[in-house]
Structure formats: structure tokens, C-alpha cells
PDB file of C-alpha atoms and ligand atoms in Angstrom:
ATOM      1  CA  UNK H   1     -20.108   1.852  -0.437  1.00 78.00           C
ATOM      2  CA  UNK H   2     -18.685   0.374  -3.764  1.00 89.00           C
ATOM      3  CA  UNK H   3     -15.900  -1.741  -3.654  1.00 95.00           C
ATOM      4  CA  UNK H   4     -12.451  -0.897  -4.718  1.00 95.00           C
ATOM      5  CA  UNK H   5     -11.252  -3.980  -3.553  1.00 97.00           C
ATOM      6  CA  UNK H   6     -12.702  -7.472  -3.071  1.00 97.00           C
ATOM      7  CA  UNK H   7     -10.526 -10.954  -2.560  1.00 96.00           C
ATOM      8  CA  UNK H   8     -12.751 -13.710  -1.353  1.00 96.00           C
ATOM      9  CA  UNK H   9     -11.000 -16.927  -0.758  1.00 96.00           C
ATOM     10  CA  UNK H  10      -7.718 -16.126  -1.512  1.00 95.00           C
ATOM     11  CA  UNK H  11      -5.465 -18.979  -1.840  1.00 95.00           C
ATOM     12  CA  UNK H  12      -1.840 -18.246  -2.082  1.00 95.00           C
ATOM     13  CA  UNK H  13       1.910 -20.060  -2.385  1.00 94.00           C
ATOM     14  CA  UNK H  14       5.645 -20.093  -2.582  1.00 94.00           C
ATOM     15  CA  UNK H  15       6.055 -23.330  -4.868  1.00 90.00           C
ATOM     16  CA  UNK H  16       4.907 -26.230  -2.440  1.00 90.00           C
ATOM     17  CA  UNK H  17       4.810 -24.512   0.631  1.00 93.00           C
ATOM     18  CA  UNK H  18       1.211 -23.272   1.159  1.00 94.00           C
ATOM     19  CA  UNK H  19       0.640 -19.547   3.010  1.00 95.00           C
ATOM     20  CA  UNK H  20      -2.808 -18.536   2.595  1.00 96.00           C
ATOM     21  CA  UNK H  21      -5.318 -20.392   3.507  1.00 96.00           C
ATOM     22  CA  UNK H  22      -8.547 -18.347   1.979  1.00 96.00           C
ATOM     23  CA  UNK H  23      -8.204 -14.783   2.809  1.00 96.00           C
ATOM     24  CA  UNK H  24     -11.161 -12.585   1.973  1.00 97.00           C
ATOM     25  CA  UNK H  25     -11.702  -8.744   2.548  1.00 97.00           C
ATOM     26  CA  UNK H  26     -12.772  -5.749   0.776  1.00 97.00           C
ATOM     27  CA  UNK H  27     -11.336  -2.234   1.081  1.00 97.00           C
ATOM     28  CA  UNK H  28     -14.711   0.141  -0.296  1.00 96.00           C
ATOM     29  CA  UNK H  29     -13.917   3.113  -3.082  1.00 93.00           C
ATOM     30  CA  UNK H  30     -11.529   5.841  -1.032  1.00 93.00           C
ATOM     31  CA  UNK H  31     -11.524   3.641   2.281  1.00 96.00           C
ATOM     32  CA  UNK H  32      -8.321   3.031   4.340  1.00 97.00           C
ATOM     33  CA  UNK H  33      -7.941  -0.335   5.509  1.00 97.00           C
ATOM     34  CA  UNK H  34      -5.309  -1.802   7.790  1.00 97.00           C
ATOM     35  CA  UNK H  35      -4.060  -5.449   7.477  1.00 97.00           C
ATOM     36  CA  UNK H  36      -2.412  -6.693  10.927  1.00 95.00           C
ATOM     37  CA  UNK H  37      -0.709  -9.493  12.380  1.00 93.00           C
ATOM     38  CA  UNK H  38       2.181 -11.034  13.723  1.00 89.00           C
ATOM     39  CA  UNK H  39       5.232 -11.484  11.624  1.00 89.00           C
ATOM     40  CA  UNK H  40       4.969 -14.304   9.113  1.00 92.00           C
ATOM     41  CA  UNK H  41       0.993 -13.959   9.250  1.00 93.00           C
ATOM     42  CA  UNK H  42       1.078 -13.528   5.084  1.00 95.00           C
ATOM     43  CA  UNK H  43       0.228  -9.965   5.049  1.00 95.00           C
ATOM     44  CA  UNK H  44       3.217  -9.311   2.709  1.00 95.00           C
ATOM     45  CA  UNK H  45       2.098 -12.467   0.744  1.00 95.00           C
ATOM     46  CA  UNK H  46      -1.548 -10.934   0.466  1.00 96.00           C
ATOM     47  CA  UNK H  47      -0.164  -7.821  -1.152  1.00 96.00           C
ATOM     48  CA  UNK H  48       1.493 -10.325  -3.388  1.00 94.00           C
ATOM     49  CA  UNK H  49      -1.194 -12.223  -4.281  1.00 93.00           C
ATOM     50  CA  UNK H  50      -3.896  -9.417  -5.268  1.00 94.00           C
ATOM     51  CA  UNK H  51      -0.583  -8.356  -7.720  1.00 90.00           C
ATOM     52  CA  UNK H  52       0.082 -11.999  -8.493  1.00 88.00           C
ATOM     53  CA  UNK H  53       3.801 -11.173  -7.540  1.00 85.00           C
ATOM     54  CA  UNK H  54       5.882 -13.686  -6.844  1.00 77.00           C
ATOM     55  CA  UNK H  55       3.180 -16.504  -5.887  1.00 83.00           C
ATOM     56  CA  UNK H  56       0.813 -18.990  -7.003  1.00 85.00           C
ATOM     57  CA  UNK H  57      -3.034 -18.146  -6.479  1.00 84.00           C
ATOM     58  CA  UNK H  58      -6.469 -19.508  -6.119  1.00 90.00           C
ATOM     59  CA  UNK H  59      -9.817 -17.544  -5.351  1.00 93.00           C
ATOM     60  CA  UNK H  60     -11.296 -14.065  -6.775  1.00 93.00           C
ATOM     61  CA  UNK H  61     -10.024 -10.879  -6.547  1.00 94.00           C
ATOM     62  CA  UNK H  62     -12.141  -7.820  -8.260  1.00 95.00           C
ATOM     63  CA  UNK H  63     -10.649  -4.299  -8.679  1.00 94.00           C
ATOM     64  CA  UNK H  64     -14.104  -2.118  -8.949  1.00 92.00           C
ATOM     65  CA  UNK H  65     -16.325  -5.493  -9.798  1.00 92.00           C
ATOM     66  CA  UNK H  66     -13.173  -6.356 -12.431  1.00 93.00           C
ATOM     67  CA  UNK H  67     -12.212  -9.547 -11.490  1.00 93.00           C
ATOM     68  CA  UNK H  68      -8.132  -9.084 -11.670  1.00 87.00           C
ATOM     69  CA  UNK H  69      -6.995 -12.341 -10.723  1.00 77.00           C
ATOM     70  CA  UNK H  70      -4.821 -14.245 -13.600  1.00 79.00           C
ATOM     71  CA  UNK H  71      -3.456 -11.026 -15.070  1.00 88.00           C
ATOM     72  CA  UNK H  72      -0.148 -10.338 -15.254  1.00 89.00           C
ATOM     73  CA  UNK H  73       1.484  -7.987 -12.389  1.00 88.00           C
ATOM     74  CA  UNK H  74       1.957  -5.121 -15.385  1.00 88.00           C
ATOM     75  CA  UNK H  75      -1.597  -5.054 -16.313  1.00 89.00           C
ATOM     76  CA  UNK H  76      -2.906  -5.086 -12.943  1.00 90.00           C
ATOM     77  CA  UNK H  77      -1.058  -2.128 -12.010  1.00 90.00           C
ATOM     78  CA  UNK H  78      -2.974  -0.353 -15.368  1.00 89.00           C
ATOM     79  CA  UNK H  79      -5.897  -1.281 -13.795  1.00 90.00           C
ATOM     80  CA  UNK H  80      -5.198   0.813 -11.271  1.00 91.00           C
ATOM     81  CA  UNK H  81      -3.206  -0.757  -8.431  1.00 93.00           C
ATOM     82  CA  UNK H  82      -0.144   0.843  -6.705  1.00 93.00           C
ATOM     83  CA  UNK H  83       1.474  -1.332  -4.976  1.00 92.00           C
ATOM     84  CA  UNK H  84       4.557  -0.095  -2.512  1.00 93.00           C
ATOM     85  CA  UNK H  85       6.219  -3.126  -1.491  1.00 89.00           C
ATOM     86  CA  UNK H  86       8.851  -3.530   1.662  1.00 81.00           C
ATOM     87  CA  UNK H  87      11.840  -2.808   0.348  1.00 70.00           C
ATOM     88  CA  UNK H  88      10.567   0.117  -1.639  1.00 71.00           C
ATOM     89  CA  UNK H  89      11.445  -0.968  -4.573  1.00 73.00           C
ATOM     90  CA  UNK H  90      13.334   2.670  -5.635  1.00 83.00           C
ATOM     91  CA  UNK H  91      15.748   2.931  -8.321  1.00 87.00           C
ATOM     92  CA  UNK H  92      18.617   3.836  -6.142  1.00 88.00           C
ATOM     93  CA  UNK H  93      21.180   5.186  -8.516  1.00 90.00           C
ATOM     94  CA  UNK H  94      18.473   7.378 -10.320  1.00 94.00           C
ATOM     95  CA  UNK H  95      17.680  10.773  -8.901  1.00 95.00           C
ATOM     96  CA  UNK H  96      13.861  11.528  -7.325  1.00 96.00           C
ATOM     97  CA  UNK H  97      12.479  13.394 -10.507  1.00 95.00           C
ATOM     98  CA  UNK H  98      13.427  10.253 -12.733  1.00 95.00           C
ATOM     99  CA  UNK H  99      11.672   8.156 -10.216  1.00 94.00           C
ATOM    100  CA  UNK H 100       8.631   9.618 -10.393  1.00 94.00           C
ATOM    101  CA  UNK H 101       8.523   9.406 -13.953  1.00 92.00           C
ATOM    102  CA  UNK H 102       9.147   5.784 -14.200  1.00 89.00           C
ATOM    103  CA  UNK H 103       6.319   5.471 -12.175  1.00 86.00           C
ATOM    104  CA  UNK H 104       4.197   7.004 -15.193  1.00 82.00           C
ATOM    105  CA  UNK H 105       4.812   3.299 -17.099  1.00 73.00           C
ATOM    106  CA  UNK H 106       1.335   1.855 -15.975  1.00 66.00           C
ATOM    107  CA  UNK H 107      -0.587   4.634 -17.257  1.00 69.00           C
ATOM    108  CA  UNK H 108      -2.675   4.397 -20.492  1.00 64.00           C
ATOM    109  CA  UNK H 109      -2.233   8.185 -21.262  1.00 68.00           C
ATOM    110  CA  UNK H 110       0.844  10.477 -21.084  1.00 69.00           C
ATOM    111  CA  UNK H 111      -0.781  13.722 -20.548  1.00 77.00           C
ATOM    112  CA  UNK H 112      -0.425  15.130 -17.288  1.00 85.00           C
ATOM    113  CA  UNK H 113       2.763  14.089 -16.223  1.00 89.00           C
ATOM    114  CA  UNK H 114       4.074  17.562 -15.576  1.00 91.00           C
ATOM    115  CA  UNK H 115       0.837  19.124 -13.124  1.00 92.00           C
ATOM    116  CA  UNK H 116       1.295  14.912 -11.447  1.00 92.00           C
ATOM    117  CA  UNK H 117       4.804  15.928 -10.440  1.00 94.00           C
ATOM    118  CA  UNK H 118       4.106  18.953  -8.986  1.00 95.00           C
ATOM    119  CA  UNK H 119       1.242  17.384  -7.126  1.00 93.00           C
ATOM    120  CA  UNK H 120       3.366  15.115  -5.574  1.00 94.00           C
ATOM    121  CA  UNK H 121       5.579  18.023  -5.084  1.00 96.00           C
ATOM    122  CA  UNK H 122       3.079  19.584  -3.197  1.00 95.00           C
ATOM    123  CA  UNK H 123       2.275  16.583  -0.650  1.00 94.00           C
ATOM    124  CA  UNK H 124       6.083  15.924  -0.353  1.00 94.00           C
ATOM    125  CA  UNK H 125       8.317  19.234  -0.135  1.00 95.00           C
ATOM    126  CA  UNK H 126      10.857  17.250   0.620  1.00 93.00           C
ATOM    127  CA  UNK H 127      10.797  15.449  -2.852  1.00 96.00           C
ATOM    128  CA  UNK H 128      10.678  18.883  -4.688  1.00 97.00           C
ATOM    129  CA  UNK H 129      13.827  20.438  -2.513  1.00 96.00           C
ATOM    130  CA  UNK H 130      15.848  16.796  -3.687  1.00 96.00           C
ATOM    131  CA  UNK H 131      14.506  16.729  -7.055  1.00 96.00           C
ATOM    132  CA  UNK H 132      17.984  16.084  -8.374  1.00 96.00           C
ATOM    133  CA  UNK H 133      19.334  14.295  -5.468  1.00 96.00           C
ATOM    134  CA  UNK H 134      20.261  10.832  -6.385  1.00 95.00           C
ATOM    135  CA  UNK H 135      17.527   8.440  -4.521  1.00 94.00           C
ATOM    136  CA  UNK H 136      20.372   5.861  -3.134  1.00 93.00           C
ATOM    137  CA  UNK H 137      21.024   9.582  -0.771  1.00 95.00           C
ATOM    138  CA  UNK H 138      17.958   9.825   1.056  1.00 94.00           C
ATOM    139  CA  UNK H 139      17.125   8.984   4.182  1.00 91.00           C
ATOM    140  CA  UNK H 140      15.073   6.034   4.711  1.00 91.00           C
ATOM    141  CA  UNK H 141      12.189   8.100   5.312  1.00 91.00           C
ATOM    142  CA  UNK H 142      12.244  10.092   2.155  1.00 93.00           C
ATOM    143  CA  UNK H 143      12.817   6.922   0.222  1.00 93.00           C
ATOM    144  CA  UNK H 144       9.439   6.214   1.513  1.00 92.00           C
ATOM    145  CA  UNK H 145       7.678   9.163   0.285  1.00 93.00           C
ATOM    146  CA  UNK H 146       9.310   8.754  -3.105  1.00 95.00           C
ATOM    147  CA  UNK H 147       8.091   4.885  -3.467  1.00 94.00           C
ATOM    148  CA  UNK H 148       4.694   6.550  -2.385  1.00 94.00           C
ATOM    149  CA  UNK H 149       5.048   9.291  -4.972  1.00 94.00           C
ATOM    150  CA  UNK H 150       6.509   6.785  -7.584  1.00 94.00           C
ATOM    151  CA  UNK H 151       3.370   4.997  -7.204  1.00 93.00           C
ATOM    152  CA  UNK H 152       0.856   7.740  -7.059  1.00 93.00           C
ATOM    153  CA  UNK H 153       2.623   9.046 -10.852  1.00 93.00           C
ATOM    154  CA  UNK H 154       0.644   5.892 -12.133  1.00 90.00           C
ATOM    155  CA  UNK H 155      -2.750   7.519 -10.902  1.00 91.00           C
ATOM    156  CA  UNK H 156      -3.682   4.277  -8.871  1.00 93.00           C
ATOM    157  CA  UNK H 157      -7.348   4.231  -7.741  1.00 93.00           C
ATOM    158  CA  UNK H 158      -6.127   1.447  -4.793  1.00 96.00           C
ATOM    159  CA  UNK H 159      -2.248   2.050  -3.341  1.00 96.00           C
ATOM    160  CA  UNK H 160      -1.300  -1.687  -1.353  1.00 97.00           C
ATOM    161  CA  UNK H 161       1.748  -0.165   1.216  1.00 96.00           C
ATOM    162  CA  UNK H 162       3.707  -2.977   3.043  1.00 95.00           C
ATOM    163  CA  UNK H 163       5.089  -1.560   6.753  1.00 93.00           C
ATOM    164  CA  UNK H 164       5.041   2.492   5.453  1.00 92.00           C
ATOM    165  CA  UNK H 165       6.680   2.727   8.846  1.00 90.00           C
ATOM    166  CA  UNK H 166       9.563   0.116   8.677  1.00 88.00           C
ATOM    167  CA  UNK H 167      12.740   1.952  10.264  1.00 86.00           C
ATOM    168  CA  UNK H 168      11.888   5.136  10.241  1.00 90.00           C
ATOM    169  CA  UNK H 169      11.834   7.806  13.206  1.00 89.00           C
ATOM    170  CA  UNK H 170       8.364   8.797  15.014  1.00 91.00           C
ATOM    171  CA  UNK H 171       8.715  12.061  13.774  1.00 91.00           C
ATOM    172  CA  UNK H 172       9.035  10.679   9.943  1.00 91.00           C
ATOM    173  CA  UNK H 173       6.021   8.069  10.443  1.00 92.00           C
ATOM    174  CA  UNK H 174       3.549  10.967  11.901  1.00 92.00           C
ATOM    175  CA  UNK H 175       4.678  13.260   8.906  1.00 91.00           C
ATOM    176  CA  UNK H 176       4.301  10.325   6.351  1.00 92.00           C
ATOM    177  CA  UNK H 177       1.122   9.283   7.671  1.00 94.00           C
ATOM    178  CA  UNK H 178      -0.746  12.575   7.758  1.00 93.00           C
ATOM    179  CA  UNK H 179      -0.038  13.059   3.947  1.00 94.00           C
ATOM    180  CA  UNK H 180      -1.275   9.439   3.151  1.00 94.00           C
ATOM    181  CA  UNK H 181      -4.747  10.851   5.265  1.00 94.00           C
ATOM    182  CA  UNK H 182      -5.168  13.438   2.981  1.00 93.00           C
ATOM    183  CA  UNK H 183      -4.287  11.719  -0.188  1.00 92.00           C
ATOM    184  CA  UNK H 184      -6.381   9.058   0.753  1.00 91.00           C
ATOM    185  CA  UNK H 185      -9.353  11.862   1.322  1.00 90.00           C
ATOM    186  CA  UNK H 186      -8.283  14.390  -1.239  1.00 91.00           C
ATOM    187  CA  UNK H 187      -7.759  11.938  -4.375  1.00 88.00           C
ATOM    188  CA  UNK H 188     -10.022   9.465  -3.459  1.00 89.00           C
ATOM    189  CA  UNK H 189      -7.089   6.654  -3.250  1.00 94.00           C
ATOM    190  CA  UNK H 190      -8.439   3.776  -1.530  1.00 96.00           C
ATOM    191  CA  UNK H 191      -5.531   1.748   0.867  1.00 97.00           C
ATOM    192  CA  UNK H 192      -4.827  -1.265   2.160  1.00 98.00           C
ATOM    193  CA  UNK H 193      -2.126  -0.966   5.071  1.00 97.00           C
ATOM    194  CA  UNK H 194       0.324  -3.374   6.187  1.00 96.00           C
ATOM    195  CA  UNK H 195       1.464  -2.831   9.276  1.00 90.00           C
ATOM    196  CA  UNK H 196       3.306  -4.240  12.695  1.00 84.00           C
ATOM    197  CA  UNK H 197       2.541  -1.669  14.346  1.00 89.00           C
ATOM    198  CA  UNK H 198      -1.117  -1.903  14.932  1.00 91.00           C
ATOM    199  CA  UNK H 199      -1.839   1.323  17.163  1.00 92.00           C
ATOM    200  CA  UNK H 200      -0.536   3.397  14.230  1.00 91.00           C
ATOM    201  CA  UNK H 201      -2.511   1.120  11.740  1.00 93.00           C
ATOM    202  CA  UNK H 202      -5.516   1.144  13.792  1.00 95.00           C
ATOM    203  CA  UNK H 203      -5.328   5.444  14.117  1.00 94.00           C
ATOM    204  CA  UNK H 204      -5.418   5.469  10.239  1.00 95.00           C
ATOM    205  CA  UNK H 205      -7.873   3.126   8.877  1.00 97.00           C
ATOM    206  CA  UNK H 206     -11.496   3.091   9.054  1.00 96.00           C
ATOM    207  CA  UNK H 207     -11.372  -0.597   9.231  1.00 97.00           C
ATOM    208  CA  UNK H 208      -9.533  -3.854  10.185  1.00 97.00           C
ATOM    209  CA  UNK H 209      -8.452  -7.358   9.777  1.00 97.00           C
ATOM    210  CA  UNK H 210      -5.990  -9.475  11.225  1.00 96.00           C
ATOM    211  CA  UNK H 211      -4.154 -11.915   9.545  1.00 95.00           C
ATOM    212  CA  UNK H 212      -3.013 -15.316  11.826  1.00 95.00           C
ATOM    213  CA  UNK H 213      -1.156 -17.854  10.066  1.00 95.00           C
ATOM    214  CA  UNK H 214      -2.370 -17.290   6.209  1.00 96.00           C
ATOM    215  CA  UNK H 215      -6.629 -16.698   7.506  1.00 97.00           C
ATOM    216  CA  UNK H 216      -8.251 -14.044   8.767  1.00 97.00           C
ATOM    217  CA  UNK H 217      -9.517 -14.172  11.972  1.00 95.00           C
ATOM    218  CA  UNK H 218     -11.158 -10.598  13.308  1.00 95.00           C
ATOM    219  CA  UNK H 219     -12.350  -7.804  10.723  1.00 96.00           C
ATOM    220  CA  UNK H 220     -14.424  -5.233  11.813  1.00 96.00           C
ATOM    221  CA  UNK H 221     -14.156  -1.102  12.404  1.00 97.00           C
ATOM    222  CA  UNK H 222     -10.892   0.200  13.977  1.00 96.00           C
ATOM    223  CA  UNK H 223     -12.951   0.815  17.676  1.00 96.00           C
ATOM    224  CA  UNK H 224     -14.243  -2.778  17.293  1.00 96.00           C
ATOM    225  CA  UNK H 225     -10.397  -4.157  16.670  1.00 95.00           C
ATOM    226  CA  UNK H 226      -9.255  -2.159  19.490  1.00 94.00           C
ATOM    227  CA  UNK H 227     -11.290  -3.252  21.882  1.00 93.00           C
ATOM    228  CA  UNK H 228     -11.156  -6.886  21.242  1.00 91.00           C
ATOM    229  CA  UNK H 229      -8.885  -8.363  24.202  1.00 90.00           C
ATOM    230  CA  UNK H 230      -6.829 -10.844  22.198  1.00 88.00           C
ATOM    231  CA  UNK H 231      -5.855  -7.796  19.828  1.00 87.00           C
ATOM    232  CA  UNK H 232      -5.084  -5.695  22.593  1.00 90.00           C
ATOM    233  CA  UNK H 233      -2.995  -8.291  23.783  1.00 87.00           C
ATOM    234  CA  UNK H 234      -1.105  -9.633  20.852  1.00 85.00           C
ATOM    235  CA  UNK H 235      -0.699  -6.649  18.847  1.00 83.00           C
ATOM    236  CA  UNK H 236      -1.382  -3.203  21.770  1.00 83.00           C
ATOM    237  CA  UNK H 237       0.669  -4.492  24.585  1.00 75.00           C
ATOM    238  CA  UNK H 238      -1.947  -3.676  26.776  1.00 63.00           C
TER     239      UNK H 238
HETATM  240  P1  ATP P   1       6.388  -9.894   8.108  1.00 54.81           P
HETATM  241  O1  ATP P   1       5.715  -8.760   8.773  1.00 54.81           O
HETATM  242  O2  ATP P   1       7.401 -10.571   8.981  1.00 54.81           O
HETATM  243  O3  ATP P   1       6.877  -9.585   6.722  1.00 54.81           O
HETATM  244  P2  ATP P   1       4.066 -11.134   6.920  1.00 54.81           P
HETATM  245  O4  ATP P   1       2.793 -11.262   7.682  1.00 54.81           O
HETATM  246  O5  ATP P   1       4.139 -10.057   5.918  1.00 54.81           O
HETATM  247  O6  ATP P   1       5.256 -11.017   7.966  1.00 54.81           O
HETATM  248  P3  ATP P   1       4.777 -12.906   4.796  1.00 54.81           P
HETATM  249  O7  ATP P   1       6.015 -12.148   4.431  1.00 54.81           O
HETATM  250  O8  ATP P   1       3.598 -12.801   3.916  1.00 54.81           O
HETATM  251  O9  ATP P   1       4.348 -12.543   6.292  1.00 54.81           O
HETATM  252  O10 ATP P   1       5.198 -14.445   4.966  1.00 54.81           O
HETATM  253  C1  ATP P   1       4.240 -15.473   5.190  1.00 54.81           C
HETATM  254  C2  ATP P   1       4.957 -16.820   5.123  1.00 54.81           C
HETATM  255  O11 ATP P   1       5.428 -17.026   3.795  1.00 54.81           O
HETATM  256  C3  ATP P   1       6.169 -16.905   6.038  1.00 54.81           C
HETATM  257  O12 ATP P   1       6.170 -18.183   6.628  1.00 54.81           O
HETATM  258  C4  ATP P   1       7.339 -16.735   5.106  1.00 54.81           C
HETATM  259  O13 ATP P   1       8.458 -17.445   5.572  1.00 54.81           O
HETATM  260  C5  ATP P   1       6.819 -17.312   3.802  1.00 54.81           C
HETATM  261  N1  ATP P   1       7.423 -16.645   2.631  1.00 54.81           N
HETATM  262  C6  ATP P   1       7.433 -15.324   2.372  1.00 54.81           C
HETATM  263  N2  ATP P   1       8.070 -15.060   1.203  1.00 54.81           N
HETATM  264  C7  ATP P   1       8.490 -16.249   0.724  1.00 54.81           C
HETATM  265  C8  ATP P   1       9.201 -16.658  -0.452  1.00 54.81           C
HETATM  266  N3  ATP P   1       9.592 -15.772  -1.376  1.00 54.81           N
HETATM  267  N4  ATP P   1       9.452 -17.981  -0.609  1.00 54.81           N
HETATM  268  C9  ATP P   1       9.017 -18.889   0.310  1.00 54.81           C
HETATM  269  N5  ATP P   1       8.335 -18.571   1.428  1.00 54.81           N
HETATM  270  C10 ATP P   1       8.071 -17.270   1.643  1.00 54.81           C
END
């Protein structure tokens, strides 16, 4: 399977203090990939550090074989990253339609824009009934979808979402994950997941690492992450 992601020996920090201590992983062309761990593992800073947001880094990462590392955050997302960060990151006094728009900025070409919002209409129903809704109005979990839309507007061919799940109710997470499955499968979008909660995470994505204290230390197929005690553990409550 090609690659849509590779970091290998990914170095990453916040001024002197050092959090990752080479991370490397690969997320292949339309694959879903969840990153676990415990809080304060650096799974937030990993998102970071393949965007170079925020931190310092050392190592590779390669979008498609294009090594990315050293660009600025602007040009990476050009490239072809959507990154949906904790937080969300929505512009809360705009309404939904003029937040999918801004998310048009990191594309190279303008066509399009019209037949992108009604595809994101069509995944998210709720988005089109709230078009003109101010964002700062929705509920937590419809904030959600419109970060997810906002970043799908830039036509990303890898979408990095930090904790999808954060503080929202069952009913919202099941809803909000079964679109990202068939986004993920209908556009091709390859993911890498975030997530604390690793039975969810572990549902969704084809694959798995887990993140301890800036390294990884288990990667392998959901079923093989499952089964390992230690994971079941730490992370399934089992
Ligand atoms: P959580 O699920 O709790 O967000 P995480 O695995 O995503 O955990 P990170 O947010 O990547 O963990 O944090 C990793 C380490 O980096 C933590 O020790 C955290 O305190 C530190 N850290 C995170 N952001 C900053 C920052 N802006 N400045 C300094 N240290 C930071």
C-alpha cells in the first residue's frame, strides 16, 4: 500500500522541555489509523509536529514520498493535510457556511467550492439545516462536524483529528464516526486518530499505535492491539 503518511524518528519540543522521543509510523493512502495513549503521551504533540505547529522538530516526515518536514504549517496544509485540532479551532462568531469557506484557503484552485459545500452538506445534514446559524450556537457535537467539514473544504488527501469524541454524547460520537467511515472509504481520505478512548479508536482504524511517554511502544492491526494484555489493561479496562 503507498504511503500517505510516513514520520520516522520524530523528534519533537516545547522550547527546552523535550516530548518526543523518536516517534515513527505510517498511515498507507485511504487507511485509518488510531494513535492511543494515556494523557500526556504526546499524541496531541505528534499532530503538532507532522504540521510543525507550535513545536520544535527533528526526524522525517513524507506526505506521499514528499518529505514535509521544515515547511511552514500553511504550506503543509496545501500539500494536503487537514488537520482538526482539540479545541476545534472554529470561528465562533461566523456562521457554518462562512466556515466552510475559510476552509477553502489551502487550496491551489478555486473551482469547486460550490458542489464541495454541498458534499459536505450531504455527509452532515445537520450543517446544511444551520447553514446560517452562527457557529459559537452549536452544540459541541456539531462544532465537530463543522471543524471536520472546514477541513475537508481544503480537499485534504490525510485529515490528523485530535479526540473527535471529546465531550460529546454516545449518540453524537456513533453518528460522527460512521460519516468519518465513509469519508474515509468514499474520498479516499487517509486518517490518523487521536483518541482516549481506545475501544472506539480501535472499532475504526485498521491499525494501531500507542504512544507512552513521547515513543511508541506497540503498533500493529486493531485485533493485534486488542488483544495485547497491557493494552487491554491500560487503555480497555478489562
Ligand atoms: P492529552 O490526551 O492529555 O491531550 P497527549 O497524549 O495528547 O495528552 P500532549 O498534549 O501531546 O499529550 O502533551 C505531551 C506533553 O507535552 C505533556 O507533558 C504536556 O504537558 C506537554 N505540552 C503540551 N503542550 C505544551 C505546550 N504548549 N508547552 C509546553 N508543554 C506542552
Amino acid at each position: 500500500m503507498r504511503k500517505a503518511l510516513e514520520v520516522v524518528n520524530l523528534n519533537a519540543s516545547y522550547g527546552s522541555t523535550s516530548v518526543l522521543h523518536g516517534i515513527t509510523l505510517h498511515v498507507g493512502d485511504g487507511e485509518a489509523v488510531a494513535l492511543l495513549g494515556a494523557n500526556g503521551a504526546g499524541k496531541t504533540t505528534t499532530l503538532r509536529a507532522i504540521c510543525q505547529m507550535l513545536v520544535r522538530t527533528s526526524g522525517e516526515v513524507k506526505l506521499f514520498d514528499q518529505p514535509i518536514r521544515g515547511k511552514a504549517t500553511e504550506q503543509i496544509a496545501r500539500l494536503g493535510v487537514g488537520h482538526v485540532p482539540d479545541g476545534r479551532g472554529t470561528f465562533l462568531a461566523l456562521n457554518v457556511e462562512e466556515n466552510l469557506r475559510l476552509g477553502c484557503f489551502a487550496r491551489s484552485e478555486r473551482d469547486g467550492v460550490e458542489q464541495d459545500i454541498e458534499r459536505i452538506y450531504e455527509y452532515f445534514p445537520r450543517l446544511k439545516e444551520r447553514r446560517t446559524q452562527q457557529a459559537g450556537t452549536l452544540s459541541g457535537g456539531e462544532q465537530q462536524m463543522l471543524a471536520i467539514g472546514r477541513a475537508l473544504m481544503a480537499r485534504p488527501k490525510l485529515l490528523l483529528l485530535d479526540e473527535p469524541s471529546f465531550g460529546l454524547a454516545p449518540l453524537m460520537v456513533k453518528e460522527i464516526f460512521s460519516i468519518l467511515r465513509r469519508i474515509c472509504h468514499e474520498q479516499s481520505v487517509a486518517i490518523l486518530l487521536v483518541e482516549q478512548n481506545a475501544g472506539l479508536s480501535l472499532k475504526f482504524a485498521t491499525r494501531a499505535y500507542v504512544v507512552e511517554n513521547g515513543r511508541v511502544v506497540l503498533g500493529g492491526t486493531s485485533d493485534e492491539v486488542r488483544s495485547n494484555d497491557a493494552v487491554r489493561r491500560a487503555y480497555l479496562g478489562d
